[in-house]
Amino acid sequence: MGEQVNKNVEEQKLEELFKKACEIEAERPVFLKTLLDSYIYILGSSSVQNDGEETHTLTESSQVQIKSWNRENGSQVLPFFTSLEKLQHAIQHHENYLKMKTQSFLS
């Protein structure tokens, strides 16, 4: 339970920094550094067999498929979310998702 509380606190801190960064340009470097050091949630799946387990660890050789969304103008985006709750609010039905470090996602 302590791990869940810490995760929620980290996600709330990131959300607060995001709101500040949207309003105050000087806050953006702090938000970006915190984001890069955080975990994010993305829609997708991996090649790792999870044997019925809820979570599993990816390795460098794991293949990952990331789901993109189409925008109204026809362009595609790779959505990511700062919390599982935000991801679940953004989708209409159950979808597979991955949790990974932001730096791993961007590299």
Short mmCIF file of C-alpha atoms in Angstrom, two decimals:
data_model
loop_
_atom_site.label_atom_id
_atom_site.label_comp_id
_atom_site.label_asym_id
_atom_site.label_seq_id
_atom_site.Cartn_x
_atom_site.Cartn_y
_atom_site.Cartn_z
CA MET A 1 0.00 0.00 0.00
CA GLY A 2 2.91 2.37 0.74
CA GLU A 3 4.14 1.96 -2.83
CA GLN A 4 0.68 2.93 -4.15
CA VAL A 5 0.62 6.06 -1.97
CA ASN A 6 4.10 7.09 -3.20
CA LYS A 7 3.01 6.52 -6.81
CA ASN A 8 -0.08 8.69 -6.31
CA VAL A 9 1.98 11.47 -4.70
CA GLU A 10 4.46 11.40 -7.59
CA GLU A 11 1.65 11.50 -10.17
CA GLN A 12 -0.07 14.39 -8.35
CA LYS A 13 3.22 16.31 -8.17
CA LEU A 14 3.73 15.83 -11.91
CA GLU A 15 0.18 17.02 -12.63
CA GLU A 16 0.71 20.14 -10.49
CA LEU A 17 4.00 20.88 -12.25
CA PHE A 18 2.29 20.44 -15.62
CA LYS A 19 -0.42 22.96 -14.73
CA LYS A 20 2.20 25.45 -13.56
CA ALA A 21 4.27 24.90 -16.72
CA CYS A 22 1.24 25.64 -18.88
CA GLU A 23 0.75 28.97 -17.17
CA ILE A 24 4.30 30.05 -16.32
CA GLU A 25 7.08 29.55 -18.85
CA ALA A 26 9.77 29.66 -16.15
CA GLU A 27 8.27 26.50 -14.59
CA ARG A 28 8.70 24.41 -17.76
CA PRO A 29 12.29 23.20 -17.11
CA VAL A 30 11.29 21.80 -13.70
CA PHE A 31 8.28 20.05 -15.24
CA LEU A 32 10.32 18.59 -18.10
CA LYS A 33 13.05 17.28 -15.77
CA THR A 34 10.46 15.70 -13.50
CA LEU A 35 8.61 14.21 -16.47
CA LEU A 36 11.82 12.69 -17.86
CA ASP A 37 12.49 11.07 -14.47
CA SER A 38 8.92 9.74 -14.17
CA TYR A 39 6.95 6.80 -15.46
CA ILE A 40 4.26 7.26 -18.09
CA TYR A 41 1.48 5.05 -19.41
CA ILE A 42 1.08 4.37 -23.12
CA LEU A 43 -1.45 2.35 -25.10
CA GLY A 44 0.20 -0.70 -26.60
CA SER A 45 1.50 -4.19 -26.03
CA SER A 46 4.76 -6.10 -25.92
CA SER A 47 6.17 -9.39 -27.15
CA VAL A 48 6.80 -10.57 -23.57
CA GLN A 49 4.64 -13.49 -22.50
CA ASN A 50 3.12 -12.59 -19.16
CA ASP A 51 1.80 -16.06 -18.23
CA GLY A 52 -1.36 -14.57 -16.73
CA GLU A 53 0.56 -12.12 -14.57
CA GLU A 54 -0.76 -8.58 -14.41
CA THR A 55 2.70 -7.04 -14.85
CA HIS A 56 5.92 -8.10 -16.49
CA THR A 57 9.32 -6.57 -17.15
CA LEU A 58 10.53 -5.69 -20.61
CA THR A 59 14.10 -6.22 -21.72
CA GLU A 60 16.11 -4.48 -24.43
CA SER A 61 15.15 -7.24 -26.87
CA SER A 62 11.41 -6.98 -26.12
CA GLN A 63 9.37 -5.79 -29.06
CA VAL A 64 6.80 -3.13 -28.26
CA GLN A 65 3.84 -2.04 -30.32
CA ILE A 66 2.56 1.43 -29.46
CA LYS A 67 -0.93 2.48 -30.46
CA SER A 68 -1.29 5.83 -32.17
CA TRP A 69 -4.38 8.01 -32.44
CA ASN A 70 -5.53 9.81 -35.55
CA ARG A 71 -6.30 13.49 -35.19
CA GLU A 72 -9.09 15.24 -37.06
CA ASN A 73 -6.58 16.71 -39.51
CA GLY A 74 -5.31 13.23 -40.41
CA SER A 75 -2.03 13.42 -38.50
CA GLN A 76 -1.09 10.81 -35.92
CA VAL A 77 -0.08 11.25 -32.30
CA LEU A 78 1.42 8.88 -29.76
CA PRO A 79 -0.58 9.65 -26.63
CA PHE A 80 0.97 9.11 -23.23
CA PHE A 81 -0.46 9.66 -19.80
CA THR A 82 1.03 10.64 -16.45
CA SER A 83 -1.25 8.28 -14.53
CA LEU A 84 -3.24 5.12 -15.11
CA GLU A 85 -6.35 7.02 -14.06
CA LYS A 86 -5.83 9.59 -16.82
CA LEU A 87 -5.32 6.82 -19.39
CA GLN A 88 -8.49 5.03 -18.30
CA HIS A 89 -10.50 8.28 -18.59
CA ALA A 90 -9.24 8.79 -22.13
CA ILE A 91 -10.35 5.41 -23.51
CA GLN A 92 -13.83 4.03 -24.01
CA HIS A 93 -13.10 0.32 -23.50
CA HIS A 94 -10.33 -1.87 -22.10
CA GLU A 95 -7.05 -1.60 -23.98
CA ASN A 96 -3.60 -2.96 -23.26
CA TYR A 97 -1.12 -0.47 -21.92
CA LEU A 98 2.52 -0.24 -20.93
CA LYS A 99 4.12 1.63 -18.08
CA MET A 100 7.63 2.83 -18.79
CA LYS A 101 10.15 5.50 -17.93
CA THR A 102 9.62 8.60 -20.03
CA GLN A 103 13.27 8.58 -21.11
CA SER A 104 12.88 5.03 -22.44
CA PHE A 105 9.77 6.04 -24.37
CA LEU A 106 11.51 9.00 -25.97
CA SER A 107 14.74 7.20 -26.86
#
